[in-house]
mmCIF file of C-alpha atoms and ligand atoms in Angstrom:
data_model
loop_
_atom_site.group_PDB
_atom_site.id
_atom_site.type_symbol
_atom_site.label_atom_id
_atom_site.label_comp_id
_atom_site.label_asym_id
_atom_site.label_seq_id
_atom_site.Cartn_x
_atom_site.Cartn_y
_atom_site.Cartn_z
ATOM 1 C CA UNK A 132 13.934 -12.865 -12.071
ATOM 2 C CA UNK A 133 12.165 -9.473 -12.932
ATOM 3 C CA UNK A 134 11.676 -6.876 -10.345
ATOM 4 C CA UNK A 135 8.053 -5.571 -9.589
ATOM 5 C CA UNK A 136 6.494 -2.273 -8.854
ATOM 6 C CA UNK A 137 4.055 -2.211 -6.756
ATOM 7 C CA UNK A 138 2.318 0.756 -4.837
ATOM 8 C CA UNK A 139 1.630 1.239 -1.060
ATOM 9 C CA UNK A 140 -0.966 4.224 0.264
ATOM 10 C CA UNK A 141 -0.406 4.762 4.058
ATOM 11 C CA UNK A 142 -3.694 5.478 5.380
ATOM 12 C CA UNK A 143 -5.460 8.228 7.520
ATOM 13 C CA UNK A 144 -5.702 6.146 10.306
ATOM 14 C CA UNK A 145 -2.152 5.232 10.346
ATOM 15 C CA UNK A 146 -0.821 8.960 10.482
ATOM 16 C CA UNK A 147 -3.386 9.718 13.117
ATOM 17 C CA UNK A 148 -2.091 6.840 15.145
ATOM 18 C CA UNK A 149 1.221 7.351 14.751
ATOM 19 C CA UNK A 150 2.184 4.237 12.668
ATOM 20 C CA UNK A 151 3.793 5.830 9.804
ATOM 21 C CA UNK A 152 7.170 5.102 11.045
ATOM 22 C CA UNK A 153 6.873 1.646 11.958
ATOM 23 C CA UNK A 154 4.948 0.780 8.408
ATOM 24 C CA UNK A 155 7.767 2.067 6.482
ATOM 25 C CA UNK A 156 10.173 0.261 8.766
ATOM 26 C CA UNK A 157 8.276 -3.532 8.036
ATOM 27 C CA UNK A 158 8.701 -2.313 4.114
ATOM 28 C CA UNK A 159 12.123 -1.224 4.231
ATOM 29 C CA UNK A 160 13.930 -4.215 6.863
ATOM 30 C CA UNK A 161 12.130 -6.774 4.466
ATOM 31 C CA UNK A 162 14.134 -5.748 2.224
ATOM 32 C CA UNK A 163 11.807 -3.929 -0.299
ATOM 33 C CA UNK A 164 13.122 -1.021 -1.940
ATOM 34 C CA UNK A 165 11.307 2.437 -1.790
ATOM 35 C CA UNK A 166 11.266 4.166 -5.412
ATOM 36 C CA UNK A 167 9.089 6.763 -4.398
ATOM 37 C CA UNK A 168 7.121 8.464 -1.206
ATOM 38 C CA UNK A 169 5.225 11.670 -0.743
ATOM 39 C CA UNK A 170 2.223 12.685 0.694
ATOM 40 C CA UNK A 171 -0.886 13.617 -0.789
ATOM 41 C CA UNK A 172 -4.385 14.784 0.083
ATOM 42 C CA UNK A 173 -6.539 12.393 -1.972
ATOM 43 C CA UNK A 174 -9.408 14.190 -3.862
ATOM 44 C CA UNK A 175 -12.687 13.153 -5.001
ATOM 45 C CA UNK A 176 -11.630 12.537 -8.266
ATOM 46 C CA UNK A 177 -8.463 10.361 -7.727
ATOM 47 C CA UNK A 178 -10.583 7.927 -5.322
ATOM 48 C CA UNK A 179 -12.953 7.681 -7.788
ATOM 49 C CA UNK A 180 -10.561 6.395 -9.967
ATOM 50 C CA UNK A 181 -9.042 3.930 -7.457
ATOM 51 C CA UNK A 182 -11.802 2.513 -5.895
ATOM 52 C CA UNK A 183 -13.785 2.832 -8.650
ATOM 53 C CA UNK A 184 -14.959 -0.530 -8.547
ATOM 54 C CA UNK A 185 -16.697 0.319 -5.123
ATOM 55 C CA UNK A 186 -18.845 3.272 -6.257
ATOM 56 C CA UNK A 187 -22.628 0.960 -5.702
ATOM 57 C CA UNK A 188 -21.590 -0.411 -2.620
ATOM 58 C CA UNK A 189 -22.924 1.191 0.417
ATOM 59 C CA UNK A 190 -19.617 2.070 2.057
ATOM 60 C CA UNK A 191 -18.255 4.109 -0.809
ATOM 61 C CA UNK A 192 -19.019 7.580 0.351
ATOM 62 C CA UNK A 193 -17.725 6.675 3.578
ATOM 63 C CA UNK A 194 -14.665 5.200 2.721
ATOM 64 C CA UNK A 195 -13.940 8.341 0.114
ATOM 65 C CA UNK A 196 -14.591 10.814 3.726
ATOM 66 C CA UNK A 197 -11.884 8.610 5.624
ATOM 67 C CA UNK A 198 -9.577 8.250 2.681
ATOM 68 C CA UNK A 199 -9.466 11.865 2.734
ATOM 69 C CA UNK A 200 -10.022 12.957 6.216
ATOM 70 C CA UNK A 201 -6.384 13.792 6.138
ATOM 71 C CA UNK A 202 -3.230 13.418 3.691
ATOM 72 C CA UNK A 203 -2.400 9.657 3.389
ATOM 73 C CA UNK A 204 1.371 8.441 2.448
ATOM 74 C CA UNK A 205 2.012 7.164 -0.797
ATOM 75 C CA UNK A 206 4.934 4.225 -1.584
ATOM 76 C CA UNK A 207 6.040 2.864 -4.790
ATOM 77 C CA UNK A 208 8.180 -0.264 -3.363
ATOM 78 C CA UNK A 209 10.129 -2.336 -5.932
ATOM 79 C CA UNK A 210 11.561 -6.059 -5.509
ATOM 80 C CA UNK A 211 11.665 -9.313 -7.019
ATOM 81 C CA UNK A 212 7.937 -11.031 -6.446
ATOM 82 C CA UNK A 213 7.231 -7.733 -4.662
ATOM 83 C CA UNK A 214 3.162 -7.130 -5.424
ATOM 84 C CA UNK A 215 2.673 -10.572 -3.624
ATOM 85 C CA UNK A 216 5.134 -9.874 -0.705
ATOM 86 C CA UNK A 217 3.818 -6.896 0.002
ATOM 87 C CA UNK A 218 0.128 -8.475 0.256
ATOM 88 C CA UNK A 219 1.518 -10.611 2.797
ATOM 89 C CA UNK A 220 3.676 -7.984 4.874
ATOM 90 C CA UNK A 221 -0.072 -5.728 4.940
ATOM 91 C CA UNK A 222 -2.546 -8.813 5.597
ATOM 92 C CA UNK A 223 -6.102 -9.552 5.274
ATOM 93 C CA UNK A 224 -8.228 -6.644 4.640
ATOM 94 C CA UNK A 225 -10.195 -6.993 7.917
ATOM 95 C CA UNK A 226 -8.129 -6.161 10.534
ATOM 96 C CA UNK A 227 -9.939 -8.918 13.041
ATOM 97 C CA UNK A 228 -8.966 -11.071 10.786
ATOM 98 C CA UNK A 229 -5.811 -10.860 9.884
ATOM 99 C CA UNK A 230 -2.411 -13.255 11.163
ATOM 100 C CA UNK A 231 -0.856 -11.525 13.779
ATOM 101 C CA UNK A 232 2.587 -10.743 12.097
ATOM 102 C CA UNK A 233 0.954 -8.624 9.487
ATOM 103 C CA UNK A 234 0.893 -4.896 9.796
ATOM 104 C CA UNK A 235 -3.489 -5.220 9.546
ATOM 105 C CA UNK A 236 -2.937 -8.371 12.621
ATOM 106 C CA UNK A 237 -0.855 -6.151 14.614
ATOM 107 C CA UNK A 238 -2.242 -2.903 14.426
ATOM 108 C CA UNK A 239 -5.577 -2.951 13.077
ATOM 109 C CA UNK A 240 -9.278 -3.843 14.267
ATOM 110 C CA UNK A 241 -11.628 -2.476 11.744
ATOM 111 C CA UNK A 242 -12.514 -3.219 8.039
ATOM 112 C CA UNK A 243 -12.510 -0.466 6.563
ATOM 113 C CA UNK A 244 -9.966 1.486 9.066
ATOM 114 C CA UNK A 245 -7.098 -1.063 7.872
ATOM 115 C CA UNK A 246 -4.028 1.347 7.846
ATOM 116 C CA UNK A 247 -2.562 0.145 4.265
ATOM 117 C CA UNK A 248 -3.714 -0.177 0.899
ATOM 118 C CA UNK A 249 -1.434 -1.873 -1.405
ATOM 119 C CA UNK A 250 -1.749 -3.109 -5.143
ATOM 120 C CA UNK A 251 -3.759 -6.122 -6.142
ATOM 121 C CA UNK A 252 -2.256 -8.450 -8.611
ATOM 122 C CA UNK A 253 -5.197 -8.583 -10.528
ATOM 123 C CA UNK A 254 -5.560 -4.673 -10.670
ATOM 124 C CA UNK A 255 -2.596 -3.774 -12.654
ATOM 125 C CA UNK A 256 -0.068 -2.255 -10.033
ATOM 126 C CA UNK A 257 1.929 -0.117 -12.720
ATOM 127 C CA UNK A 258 -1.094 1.040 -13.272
ATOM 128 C CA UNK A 259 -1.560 2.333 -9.727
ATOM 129 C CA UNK A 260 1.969 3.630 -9.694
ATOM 130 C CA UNK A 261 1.446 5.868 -12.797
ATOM 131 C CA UNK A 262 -2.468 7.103 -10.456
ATOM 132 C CA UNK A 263 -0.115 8.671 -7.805
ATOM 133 C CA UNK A 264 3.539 9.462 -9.384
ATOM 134 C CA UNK A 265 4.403 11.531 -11.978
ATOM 135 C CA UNK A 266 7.626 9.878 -13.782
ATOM 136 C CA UNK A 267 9.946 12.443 -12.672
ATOM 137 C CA UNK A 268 8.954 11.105 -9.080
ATOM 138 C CA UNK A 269 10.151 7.858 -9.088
ATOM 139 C CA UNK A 270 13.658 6.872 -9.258
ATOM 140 C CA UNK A 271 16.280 4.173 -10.203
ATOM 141 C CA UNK A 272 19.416 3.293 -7.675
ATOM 142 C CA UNK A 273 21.161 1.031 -6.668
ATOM 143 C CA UNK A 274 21.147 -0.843 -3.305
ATOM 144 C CA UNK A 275 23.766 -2.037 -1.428
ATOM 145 C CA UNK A 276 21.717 -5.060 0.077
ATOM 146 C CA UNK A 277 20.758 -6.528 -3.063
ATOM 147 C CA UNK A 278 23.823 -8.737 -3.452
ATOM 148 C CA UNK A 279 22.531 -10.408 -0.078
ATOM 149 C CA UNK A 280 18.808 -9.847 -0.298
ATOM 150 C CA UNK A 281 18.426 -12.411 -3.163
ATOM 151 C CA UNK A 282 20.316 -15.718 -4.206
ATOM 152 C CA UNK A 283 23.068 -15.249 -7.582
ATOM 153 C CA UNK A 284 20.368 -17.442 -9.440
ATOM 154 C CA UNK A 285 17.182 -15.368 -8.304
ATOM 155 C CA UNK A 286 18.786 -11.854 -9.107
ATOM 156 C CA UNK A 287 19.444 -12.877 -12.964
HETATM 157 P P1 LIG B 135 -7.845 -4.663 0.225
HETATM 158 O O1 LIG B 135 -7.500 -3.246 0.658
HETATM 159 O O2 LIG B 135 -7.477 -5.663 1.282
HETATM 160 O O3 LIG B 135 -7.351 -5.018 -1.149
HETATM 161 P P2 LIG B 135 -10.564 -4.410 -0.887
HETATM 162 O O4 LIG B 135 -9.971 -4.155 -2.244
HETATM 163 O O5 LIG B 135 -11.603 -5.481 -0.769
HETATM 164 O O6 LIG B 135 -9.449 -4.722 0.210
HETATM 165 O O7 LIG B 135 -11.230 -3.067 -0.351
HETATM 166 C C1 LIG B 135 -10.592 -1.825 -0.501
HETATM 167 C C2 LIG B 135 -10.749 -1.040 0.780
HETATM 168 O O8 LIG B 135 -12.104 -0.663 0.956
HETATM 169 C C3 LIG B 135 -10.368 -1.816 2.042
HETATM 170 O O9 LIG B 135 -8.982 -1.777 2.300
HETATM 171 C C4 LIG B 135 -11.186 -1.085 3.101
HETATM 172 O O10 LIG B 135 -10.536 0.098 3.560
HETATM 173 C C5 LIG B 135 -12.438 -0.701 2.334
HETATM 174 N N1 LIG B 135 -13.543 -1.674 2.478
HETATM 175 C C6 LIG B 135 -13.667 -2.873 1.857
HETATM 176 N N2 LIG B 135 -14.800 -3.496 2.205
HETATM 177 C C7 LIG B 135 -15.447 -2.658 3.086
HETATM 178 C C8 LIG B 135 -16.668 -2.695 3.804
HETATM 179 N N3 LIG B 135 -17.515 -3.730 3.686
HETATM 180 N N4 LIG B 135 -16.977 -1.668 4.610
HETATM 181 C C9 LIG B 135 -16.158 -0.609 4.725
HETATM 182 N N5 LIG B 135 -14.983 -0.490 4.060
HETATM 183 C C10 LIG B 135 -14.622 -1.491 3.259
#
């Protein structure tokens, strides 16, 4: 089976509460590989581009002021099947809603203050990537776990 890309954004509410550390830990023991990480100050122009599709609703500006009220984190995680398993690790986009077990149903309350953003199936996650890494900021290794992450039949 192919390995995905798929990218994360740690949000401003997350770094102001002190999650970063436990957010990359739920990535990393699932067994989901990290490829890249920085952080960045997202400017008008980049969230225009990534939530684009959100520019006539009425909680646009709003959600561009707490995207950049201060730098957010930004993952590219690979893995086999990883855009859908990291969907699940993050949870439903309301945080009231969400399954306890999920980083939103553990830590969050709030809709729009949901801690993680990751890629949408639908959206074209390479695309994403390419948004918030430049090439020379992503990188190929090999893991140690991946022998034991996956079954002989799932890793070919
Ligand atoms: P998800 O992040 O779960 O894929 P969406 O793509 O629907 O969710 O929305 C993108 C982000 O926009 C959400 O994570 C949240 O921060 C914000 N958002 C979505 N809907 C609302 C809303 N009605 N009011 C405020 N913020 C919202």
């Amino acid at each position: 089976m192919k390995e995905e890309r798929t990218l994360v954004l740690i949000k401003p509410d997350a770094l102001q509460r002190n999650l970063l550390g436990e957010i990359v830990t739920r990535f990393e023991r699932k067994g989901l590989k990290i490829i890249g990480m920085k952080m960045v100050r997202l400017d008008d122009v980049l969230l225009k581009e990534h939530y684009g599709k959100y520019a006539d609703k009425p909680f646009f500006a709003g959600l561009k002021r707490f995207m950049s009220s201060s730098p957010v984190i930004a993952m590219a995680l690979s893995g086999i099947k990883a855009v859908s398993t990291v969907r699940y690790i993050v949870g439903q986009t309301r945080g009231y809603e969400a399954d306890p077990g999920t980083i939103r149903g553990d830590f969050g309350m709030s809709q729009q203050a949901n801690l993680v953003h990751a890629s949408d199936p639908s959206e074209s996650p390479e695309e994403e990537i390419k948004r918030f890494f430049k090439r020379e900021e992503l990188f190929e290794y090999k893991k140690i776990d991946f022998e034991f992450l996956y079954a002989e039949d799932e890793r070919n």
